[in-house]
Tab-separated table of C-alpha atoms and ligand atoms in Angstrom:
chain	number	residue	atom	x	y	z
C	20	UNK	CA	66.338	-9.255	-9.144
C	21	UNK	CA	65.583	-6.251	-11.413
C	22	UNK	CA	66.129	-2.804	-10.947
C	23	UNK	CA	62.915	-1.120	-9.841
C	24	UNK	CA	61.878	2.143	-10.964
C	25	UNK	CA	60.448	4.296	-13.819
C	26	UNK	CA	59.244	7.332	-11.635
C	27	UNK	CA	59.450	10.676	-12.101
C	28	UNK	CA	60.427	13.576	-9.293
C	29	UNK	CA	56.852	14.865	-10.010
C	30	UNK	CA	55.282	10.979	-9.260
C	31	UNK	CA	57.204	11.250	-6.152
C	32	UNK	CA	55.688	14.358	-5.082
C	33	UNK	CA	52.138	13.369	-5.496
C	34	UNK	CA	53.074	10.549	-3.110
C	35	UNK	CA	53.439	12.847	-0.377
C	36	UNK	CA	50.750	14.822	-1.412
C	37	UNK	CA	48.599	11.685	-1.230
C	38	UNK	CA	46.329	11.600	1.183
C	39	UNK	CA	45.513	9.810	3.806
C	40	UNK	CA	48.302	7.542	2.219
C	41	UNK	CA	50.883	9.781	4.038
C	42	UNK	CA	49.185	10.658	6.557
C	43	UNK	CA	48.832	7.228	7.842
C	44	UNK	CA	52.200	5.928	7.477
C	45	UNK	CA	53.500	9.387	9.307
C	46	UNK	CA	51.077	8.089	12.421
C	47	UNK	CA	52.225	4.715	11.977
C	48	UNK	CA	55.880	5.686	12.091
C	49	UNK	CA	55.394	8.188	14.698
C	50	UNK	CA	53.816	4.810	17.175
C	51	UNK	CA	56.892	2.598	15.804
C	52	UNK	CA	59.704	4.735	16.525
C	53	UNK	CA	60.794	4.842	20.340
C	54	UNK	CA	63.837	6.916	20.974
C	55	UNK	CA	67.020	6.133	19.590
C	56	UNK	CA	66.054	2.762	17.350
C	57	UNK	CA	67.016	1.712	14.005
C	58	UNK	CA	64.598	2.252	11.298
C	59	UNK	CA	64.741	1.403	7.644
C	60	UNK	CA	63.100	3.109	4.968
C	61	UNK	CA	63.069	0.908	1.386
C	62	UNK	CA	61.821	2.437	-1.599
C	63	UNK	CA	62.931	5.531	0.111
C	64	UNK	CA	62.996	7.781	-3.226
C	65	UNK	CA	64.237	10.945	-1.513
C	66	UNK	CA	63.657	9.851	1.692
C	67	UNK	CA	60.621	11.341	3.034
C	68	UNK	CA	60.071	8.176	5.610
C	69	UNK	CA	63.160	8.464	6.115
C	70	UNK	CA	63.426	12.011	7.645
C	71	UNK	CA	59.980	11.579	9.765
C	72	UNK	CA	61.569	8.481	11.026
C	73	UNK	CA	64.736	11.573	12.600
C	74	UNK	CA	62.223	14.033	13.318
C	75	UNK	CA	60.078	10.858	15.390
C	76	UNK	CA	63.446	9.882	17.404
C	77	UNK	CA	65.306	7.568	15.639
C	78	UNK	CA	69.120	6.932	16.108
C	79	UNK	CA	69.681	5.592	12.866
C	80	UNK	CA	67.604	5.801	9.398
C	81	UNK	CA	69.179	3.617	6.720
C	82	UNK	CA	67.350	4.859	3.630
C	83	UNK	CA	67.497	1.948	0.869
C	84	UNK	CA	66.749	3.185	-2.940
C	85	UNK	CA	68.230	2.382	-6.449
C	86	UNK	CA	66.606	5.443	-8.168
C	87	UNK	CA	68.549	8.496	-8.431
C	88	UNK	CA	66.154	10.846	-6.697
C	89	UNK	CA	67.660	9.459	-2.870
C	90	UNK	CA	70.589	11.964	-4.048
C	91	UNK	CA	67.969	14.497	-2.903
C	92	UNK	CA	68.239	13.401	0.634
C	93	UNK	CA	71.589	14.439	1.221
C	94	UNK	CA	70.474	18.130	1.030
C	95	UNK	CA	67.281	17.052	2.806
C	96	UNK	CA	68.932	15.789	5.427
C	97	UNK	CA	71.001	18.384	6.257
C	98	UNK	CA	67.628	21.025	5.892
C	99	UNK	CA	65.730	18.771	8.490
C	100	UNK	CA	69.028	18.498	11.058
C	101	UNK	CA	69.426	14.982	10.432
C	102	UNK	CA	72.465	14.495	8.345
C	103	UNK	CA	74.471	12.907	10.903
C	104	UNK	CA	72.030	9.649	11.511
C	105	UNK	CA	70.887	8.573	8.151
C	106	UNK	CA	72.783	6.557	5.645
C	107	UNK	CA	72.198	6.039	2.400
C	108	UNK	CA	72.158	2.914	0.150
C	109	UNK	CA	71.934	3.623	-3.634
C	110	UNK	CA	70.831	0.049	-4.372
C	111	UNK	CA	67.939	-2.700	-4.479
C	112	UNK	CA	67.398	-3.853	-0.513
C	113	UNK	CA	68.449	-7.530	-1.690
C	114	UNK	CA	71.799	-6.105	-2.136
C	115	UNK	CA	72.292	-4.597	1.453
C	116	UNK	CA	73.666	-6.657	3.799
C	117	UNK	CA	73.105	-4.748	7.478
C	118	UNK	CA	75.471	-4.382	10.371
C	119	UNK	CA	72.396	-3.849	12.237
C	120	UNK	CA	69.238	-5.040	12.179
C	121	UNK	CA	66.734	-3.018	11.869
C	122	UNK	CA	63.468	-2.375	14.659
C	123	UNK	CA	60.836	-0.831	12.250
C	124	UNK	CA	61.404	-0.987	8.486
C	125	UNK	CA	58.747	1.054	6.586
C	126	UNK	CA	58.098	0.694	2.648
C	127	UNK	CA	55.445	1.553	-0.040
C	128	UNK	CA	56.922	-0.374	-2.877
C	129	UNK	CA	53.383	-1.503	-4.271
C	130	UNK	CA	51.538	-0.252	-7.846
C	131	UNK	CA	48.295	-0.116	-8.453
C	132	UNK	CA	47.898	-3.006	-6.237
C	133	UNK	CA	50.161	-4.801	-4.112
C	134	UNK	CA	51.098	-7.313	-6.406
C	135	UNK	CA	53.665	-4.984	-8.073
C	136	UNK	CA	56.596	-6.360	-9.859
C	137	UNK	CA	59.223	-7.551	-6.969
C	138	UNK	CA	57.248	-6.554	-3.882
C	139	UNK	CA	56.417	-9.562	-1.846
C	140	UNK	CA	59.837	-10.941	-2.626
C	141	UNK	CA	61.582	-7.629	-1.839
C	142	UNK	CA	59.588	-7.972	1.541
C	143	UNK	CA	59.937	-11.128	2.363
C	144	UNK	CA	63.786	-10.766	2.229
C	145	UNK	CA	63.759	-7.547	4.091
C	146	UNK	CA	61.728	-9.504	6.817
C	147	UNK	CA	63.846	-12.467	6.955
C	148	UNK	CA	67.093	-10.457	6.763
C	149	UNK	CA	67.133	-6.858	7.355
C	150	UNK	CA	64.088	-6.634	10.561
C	151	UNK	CA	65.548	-7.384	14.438
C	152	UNK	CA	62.861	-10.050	16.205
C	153	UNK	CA	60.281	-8.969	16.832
C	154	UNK	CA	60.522	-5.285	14.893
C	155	UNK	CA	58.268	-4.011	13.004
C	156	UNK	CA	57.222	-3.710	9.149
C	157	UNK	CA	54.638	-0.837	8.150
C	158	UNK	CA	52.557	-2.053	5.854
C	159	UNK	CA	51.601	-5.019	8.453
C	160	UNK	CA	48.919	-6.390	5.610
C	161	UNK	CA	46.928	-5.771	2.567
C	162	UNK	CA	43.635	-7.738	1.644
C	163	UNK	CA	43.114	-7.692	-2.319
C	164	UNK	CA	39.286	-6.688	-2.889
C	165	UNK	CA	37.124	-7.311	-5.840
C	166	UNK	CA	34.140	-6.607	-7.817
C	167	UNK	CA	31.687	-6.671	-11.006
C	168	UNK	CA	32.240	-3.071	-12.172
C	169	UNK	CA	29.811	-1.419	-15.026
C	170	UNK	CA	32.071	1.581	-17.043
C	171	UNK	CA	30.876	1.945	-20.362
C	172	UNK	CA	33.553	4.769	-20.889
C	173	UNK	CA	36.554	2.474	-20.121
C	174	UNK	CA	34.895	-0.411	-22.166
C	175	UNK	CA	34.002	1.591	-25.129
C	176	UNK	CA	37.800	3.256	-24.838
C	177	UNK	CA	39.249	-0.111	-24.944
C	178	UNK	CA	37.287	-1.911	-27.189
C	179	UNK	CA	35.228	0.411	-29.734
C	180	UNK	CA	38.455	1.316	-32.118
C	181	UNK	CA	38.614	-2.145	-32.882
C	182	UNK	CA	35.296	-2.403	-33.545
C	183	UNK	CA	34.291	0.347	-35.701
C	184	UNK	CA	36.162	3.539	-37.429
C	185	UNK	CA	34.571	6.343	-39.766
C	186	UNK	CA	37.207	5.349	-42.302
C	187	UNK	CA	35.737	2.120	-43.641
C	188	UNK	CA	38.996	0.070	-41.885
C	189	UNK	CA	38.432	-3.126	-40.236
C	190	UNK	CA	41.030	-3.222	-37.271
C	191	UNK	CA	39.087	-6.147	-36.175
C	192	UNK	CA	42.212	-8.025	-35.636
C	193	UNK	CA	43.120	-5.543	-32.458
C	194	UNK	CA	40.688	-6.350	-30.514
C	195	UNK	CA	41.169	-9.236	-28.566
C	196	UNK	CA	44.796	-7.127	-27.636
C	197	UNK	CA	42.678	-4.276	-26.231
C	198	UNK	CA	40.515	-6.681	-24.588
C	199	UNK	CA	42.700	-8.407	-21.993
C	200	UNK	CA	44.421	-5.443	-21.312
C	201	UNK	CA	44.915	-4.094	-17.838
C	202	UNK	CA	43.678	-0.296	-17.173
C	203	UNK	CA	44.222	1.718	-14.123
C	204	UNK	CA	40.606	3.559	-13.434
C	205	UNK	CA	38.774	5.684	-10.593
C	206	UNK	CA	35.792	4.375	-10.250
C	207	UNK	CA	33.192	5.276	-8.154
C	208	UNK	CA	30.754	3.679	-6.134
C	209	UNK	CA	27.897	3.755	-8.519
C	210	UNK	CA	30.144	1.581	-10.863
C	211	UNK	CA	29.770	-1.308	-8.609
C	212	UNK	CA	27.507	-4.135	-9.978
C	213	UNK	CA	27.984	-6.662	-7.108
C	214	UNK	CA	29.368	-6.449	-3.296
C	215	UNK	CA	33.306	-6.698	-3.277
C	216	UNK	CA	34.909	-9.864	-2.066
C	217	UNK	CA	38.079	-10.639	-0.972
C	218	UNK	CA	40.748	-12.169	-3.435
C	219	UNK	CA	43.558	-12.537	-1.090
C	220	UNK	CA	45.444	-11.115	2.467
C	221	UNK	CA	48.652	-10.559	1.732
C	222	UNK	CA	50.158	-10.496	5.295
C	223	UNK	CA	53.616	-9.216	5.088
C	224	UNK	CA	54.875	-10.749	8.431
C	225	UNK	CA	54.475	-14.029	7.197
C	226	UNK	CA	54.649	-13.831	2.928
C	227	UNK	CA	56.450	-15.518	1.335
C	228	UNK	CA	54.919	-16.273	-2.015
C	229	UNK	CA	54.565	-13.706	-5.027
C	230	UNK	CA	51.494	-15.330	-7.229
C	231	UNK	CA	47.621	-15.714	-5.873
C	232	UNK	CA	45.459	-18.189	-7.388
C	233	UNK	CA	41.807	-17.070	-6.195
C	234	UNK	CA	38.335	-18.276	-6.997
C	235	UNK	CA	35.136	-16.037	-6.009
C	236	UNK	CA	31.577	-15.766	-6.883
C	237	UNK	CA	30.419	-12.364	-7.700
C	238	UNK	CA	26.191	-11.643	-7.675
C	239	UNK	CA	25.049	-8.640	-9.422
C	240	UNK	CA	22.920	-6.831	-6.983
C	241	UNK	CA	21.394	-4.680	-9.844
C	242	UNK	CA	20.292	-5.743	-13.739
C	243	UNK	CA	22.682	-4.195	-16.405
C	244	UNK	CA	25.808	-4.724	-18.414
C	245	UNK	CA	29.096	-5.755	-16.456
C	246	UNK	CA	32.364	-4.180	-18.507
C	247	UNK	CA	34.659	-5.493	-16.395
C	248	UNK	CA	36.152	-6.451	-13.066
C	249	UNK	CA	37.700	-3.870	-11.044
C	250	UNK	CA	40.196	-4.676	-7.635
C	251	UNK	CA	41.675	-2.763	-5.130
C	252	UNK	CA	43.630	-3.353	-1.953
C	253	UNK	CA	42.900	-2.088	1.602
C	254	UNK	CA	46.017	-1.509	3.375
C	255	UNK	CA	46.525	-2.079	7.369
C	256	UNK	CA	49.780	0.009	7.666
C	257	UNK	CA	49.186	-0.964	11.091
C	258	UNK	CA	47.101	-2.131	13.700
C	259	UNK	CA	44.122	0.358	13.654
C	260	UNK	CA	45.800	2.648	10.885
C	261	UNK	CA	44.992	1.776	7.472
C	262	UNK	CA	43.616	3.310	4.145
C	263	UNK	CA	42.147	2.070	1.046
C	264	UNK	CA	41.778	3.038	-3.091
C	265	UNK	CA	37.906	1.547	-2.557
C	266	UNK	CA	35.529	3.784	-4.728
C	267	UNK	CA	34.077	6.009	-2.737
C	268	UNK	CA	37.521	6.655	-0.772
C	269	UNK	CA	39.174	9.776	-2.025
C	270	UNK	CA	41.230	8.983	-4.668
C	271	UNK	CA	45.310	8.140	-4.330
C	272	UNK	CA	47.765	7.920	-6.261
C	273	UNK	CA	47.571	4.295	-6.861
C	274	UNK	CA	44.165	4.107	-8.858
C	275	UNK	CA	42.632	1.022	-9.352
C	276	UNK	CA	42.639	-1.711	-11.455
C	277	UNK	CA	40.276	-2.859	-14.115
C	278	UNK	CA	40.149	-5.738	-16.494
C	279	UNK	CA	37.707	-6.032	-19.023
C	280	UNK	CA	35.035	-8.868	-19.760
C	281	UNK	CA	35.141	-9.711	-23.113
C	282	UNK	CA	31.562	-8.862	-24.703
C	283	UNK	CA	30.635	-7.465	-21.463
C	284	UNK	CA	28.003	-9.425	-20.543
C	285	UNK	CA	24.035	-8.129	-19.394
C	286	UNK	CA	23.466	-9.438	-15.711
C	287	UNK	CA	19.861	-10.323	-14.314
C	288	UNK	CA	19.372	-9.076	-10.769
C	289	UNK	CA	20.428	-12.242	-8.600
C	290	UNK	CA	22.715	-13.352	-11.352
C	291	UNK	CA	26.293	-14.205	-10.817
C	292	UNK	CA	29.888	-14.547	-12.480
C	293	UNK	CA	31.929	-17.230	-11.211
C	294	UNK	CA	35.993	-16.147	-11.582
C	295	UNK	CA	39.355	-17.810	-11.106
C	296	UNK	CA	42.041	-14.979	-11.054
C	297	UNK	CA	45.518	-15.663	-10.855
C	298	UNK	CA	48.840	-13.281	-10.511
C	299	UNK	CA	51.547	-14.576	-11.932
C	300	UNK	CA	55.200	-12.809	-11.416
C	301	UNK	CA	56.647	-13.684	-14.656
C	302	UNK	CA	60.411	-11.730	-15.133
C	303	UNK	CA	59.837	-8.993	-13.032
C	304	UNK	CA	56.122	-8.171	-13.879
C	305	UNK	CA	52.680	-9.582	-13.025
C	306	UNK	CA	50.376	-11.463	-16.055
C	307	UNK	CA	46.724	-11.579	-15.099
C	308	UNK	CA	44.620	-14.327	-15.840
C	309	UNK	CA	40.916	-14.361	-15.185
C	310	UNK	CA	38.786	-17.094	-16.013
C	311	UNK	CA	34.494	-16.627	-15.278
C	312	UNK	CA	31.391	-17.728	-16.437
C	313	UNK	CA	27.836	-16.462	-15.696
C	314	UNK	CA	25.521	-18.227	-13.750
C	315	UNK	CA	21.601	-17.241	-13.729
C	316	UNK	CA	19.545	-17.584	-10.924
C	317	UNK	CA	18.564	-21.158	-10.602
C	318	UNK	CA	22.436	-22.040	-10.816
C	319	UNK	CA	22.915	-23.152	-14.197
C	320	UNK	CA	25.469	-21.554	-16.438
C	321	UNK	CA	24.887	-19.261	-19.293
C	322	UNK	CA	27.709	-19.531	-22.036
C	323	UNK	CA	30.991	-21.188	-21.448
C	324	UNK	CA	34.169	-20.214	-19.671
C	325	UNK	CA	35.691	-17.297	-20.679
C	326	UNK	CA	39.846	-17.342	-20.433
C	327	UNK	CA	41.151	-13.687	-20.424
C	328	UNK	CA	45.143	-12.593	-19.718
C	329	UNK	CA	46.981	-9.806	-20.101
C	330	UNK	CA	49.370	-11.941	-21.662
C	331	UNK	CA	47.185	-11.854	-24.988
C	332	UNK	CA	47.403	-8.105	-24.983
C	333	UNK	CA	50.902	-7.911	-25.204
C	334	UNK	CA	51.699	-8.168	-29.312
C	335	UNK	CA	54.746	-9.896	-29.520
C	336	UNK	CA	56.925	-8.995	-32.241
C	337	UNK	CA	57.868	-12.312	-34.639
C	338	UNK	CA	61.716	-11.240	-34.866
C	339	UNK	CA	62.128	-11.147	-31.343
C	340	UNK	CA	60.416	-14.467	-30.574
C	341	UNK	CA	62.506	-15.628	-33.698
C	342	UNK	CA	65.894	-14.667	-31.932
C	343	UNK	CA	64.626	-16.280	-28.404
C	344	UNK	CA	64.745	-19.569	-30.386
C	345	UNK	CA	67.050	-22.038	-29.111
C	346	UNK	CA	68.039	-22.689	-33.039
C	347	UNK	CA	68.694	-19.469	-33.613
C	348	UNK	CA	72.490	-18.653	-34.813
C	349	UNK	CA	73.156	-14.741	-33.573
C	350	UNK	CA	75.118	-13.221	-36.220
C	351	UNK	CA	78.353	-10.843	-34.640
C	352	UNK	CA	76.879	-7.354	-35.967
C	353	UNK	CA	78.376	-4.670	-35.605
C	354	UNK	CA	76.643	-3.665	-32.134
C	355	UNK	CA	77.816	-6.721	-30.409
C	356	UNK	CA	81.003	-6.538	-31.782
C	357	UNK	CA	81.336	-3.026	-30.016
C	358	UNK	CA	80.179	-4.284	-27.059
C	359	UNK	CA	82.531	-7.289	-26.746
C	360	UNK	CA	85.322	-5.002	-27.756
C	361	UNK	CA	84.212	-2.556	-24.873
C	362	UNK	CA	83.618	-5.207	-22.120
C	363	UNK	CA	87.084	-6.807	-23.366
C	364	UNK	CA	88.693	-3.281	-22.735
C	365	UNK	CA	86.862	-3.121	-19.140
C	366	UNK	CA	88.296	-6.678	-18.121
C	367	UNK	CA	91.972	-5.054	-19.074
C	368	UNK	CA	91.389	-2.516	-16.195
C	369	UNK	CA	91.396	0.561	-18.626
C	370	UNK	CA	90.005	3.903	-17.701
C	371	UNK	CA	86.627	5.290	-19.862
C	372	UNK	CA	89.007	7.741	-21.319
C	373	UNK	CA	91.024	4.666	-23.113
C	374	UNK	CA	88.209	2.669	-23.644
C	375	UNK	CA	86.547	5.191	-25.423
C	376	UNK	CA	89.579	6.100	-27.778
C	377	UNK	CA	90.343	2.761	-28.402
C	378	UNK	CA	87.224	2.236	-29.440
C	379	UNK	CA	86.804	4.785	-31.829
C	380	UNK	CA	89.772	4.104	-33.359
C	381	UNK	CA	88.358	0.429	-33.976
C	382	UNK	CA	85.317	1.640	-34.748
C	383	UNK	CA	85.553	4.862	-36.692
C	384	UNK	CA	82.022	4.447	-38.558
C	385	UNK	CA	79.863	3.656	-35.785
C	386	UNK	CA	81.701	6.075	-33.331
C	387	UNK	CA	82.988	9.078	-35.379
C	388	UNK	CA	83.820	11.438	-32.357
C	389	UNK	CA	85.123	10.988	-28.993
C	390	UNK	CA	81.750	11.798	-27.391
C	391	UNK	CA	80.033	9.065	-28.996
C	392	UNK	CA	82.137	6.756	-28.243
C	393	UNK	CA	82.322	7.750	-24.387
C	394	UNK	CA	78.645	7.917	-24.162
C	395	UNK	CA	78.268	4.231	-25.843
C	396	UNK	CA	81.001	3.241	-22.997
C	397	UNK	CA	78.807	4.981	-20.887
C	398	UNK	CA	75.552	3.470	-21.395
C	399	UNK	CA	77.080	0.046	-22.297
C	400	UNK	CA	78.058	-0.396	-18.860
C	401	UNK	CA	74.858	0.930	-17.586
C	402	UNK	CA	73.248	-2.217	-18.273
C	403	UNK	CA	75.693	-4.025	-16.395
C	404	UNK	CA	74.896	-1.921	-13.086
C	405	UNK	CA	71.509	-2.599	-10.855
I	13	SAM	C1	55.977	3.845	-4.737
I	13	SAM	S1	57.611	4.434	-4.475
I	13	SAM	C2	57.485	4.956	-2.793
I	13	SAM	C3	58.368	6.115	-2.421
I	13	SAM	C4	58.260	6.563	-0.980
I	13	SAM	N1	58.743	5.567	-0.054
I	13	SAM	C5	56.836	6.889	-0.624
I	13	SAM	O1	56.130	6.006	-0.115
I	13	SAM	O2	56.412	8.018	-0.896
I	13	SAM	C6	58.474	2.912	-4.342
I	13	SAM	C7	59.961	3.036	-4.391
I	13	SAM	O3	60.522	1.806	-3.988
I	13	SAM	C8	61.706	1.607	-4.742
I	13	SAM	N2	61.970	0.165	-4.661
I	13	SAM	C9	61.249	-0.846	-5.177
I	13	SAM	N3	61.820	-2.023	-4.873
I	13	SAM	C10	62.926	-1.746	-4.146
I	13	SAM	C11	63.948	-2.552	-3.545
I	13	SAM	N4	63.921	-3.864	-3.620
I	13	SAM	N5	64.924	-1.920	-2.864
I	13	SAM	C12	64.953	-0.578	-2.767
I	13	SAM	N6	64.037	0.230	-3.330
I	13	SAM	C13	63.028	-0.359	-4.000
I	13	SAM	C14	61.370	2.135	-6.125
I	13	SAM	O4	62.544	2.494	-6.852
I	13	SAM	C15	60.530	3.351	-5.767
I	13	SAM	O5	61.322	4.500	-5.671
């Protein structure tokens, strides 16, 4: 599984600023905890779960996170009086095997909806191996909402550069890349063309599978132009204590999401779009396909099928696809050779130090000081740890 991450200190800080988000989990841990259990905080960043879960009664707080910023909670700790029952695990949960189970693990490990790169695996896992029978997981479940959304900002922004420039270009070519593409937004209720429906519950005491295959009917329940479709989860962190990033809620840090309709079509009253949307986890990330068609009143359809993905935004460059071929011959350049030298050096139980002399003395004009040649040792192995 891949390493998570890409957030900054200052992300993690409007997480706890985020509100009700925190304020929910904090009473949802605060019911979980009974005095002296285990708890297990994943996605911990610096541990903020983690040190409510102490300050609730917890014996033990095993605080799981990959991303440097858990180094934090070893001065945290010892602020909040709680040094002596957490431990920390500088790793992906899939990694940690427990002495203990645990009897409440608590996450957020979702994006701007909860089908977020290695979530419902990562909690699936944690379920089967990590949680005691019978504990508890906070989120309990998250139902996937969605609606026709009208946002002639966000529709113009993605779609009007390709379509027209005061410089006489034609970047015609762009625009079916800008319009599958994926935006976060924060719309509000106004934007709403139809009533939301539900795309999918993703229960987390019983997932188990990472893609959704949906198909809903949306009507517009006002005449105008629908730019695009716009979903959002509400979250049931648990029983009685949830939150959403609905328009009209006050806005978190998750956003929404919304995905264009290509042409974005004018709605009749009564009217409706017919859509199959499917998540797919491809390597670590999610490609969105959604597939409608409008409908007028009496049922019949008006225009074909439209297929959209955010697989056709992505612009794929040729020499990359070129060296995925299977009758491709990789030529030993001078990066690879440095790298084969370096991992050859690492096999021979060597020290950095040595490694990185040897290596500049093999490779004097890619590695003219001692410092580069550490830091390429350096980084090399990087991509070798999770
Ligand atoms: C959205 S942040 C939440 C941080 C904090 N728990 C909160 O709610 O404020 C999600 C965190 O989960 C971590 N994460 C994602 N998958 C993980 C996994 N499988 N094991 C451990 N940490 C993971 C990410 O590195 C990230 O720091």
């Amino acid at each position: 599984m891949s390493r998570p991450g890409g957030y900054s200190l200052a992300s993690y800080g409007r997480m706890i600023d985020c509100e009700p988000r925190m304020g929910v989990y904090a009473e949802a841990l605060r019911r979980a905890v009974t005095p002296g259990c285990t708890v297990i905080d994943l996605g911990a960043s610096f541990g903020a779960f983690a040190l409510l879960a102490c300050q609730y009664g917890a014996g033990q707080v095993i605080a799981i996170e990959p991303d440097p910023s858990i180094e934090l909670l070893v001065p945290l700790a010892r602020a909040n009086g709680c040094e002596d029952r957490i431990t920390i695990i500088r790793d992906i949960s899939a990694n940690y095997t427990p002495e203990v189970k645990a009897d409440v693990i608590v996450s957020d490990c979702r994006g701007t909806v909860p089908l977020f790169q290695h979530h419902i695996a990562t909690l699936a896992d944690a379920r089967a191996r990590l949680l005691a029978p019978g504990g508890t997981l906070l989120p309990m479940r998250d139902t996937l909402k969605i609606a026709l959304a009208q946002s002639p900002e966000k529709y113009r922004a993605m779609v009007h550069p390709w379509q027209r420039n005061a410089y006489g270009l034609d970047l015609a070519a762009g625009a079916r890349f800008a319009a599958n593409a994926m935006d976060k937004a924060y719309l509000k209720p106004r934007a709403l063309v139809s009533a939301p429906v539900d795309l999918a519950v993703l229960d987390y005491r019983t997932i188990t599978e990472p893609d959704i295959d949906s198909r809903v009917t949306m009507v517009a329940g006002r005449a105008g132009r629908v730019d695009g479709i716009l979903a959002w989860f509400e979250a049931e962190i648990a029983e009685g204590l949830g939150y959403s990033n609905a328009p009209g809620e006050p806005p978190l840090v998750y956003g929404q999401m919304f995905l264009p309709l290509e042409g974005n079509p004018r709605l009749a009253e009564g009217e409706r779009i017919d859509l199959r949307f499917r998540g797919t986890l491809v390597d670590g990330e999610y490609v969105w396909n959604w597939d409608w068609q409008v409908f007028d009143r009496a049922g019949s359809p008006r225009g074909r099928v439209a297929r959209q993905s955010t697989f056709l935004a992505q612009v794929h460059s040729t020499k990359a696809l070129g060296n995925a071929s299977n009758q491709h011959v990789p030529q030993l350049d001078a990066a690879i050779m440095l790298d084969r030298d370096c991992l050859a050096l690492v096999g021979e139980g060597r020290t950095l130090d040595v490694i990185a002399k040897t290596l500049q003395d093999r490779h004097p004009e890619h590695l003219p000081t001692y410092k580069a040649a550490l830091d390429h040792v350096v980084k090399c192995l990087g991509r070798y740890r999770s």
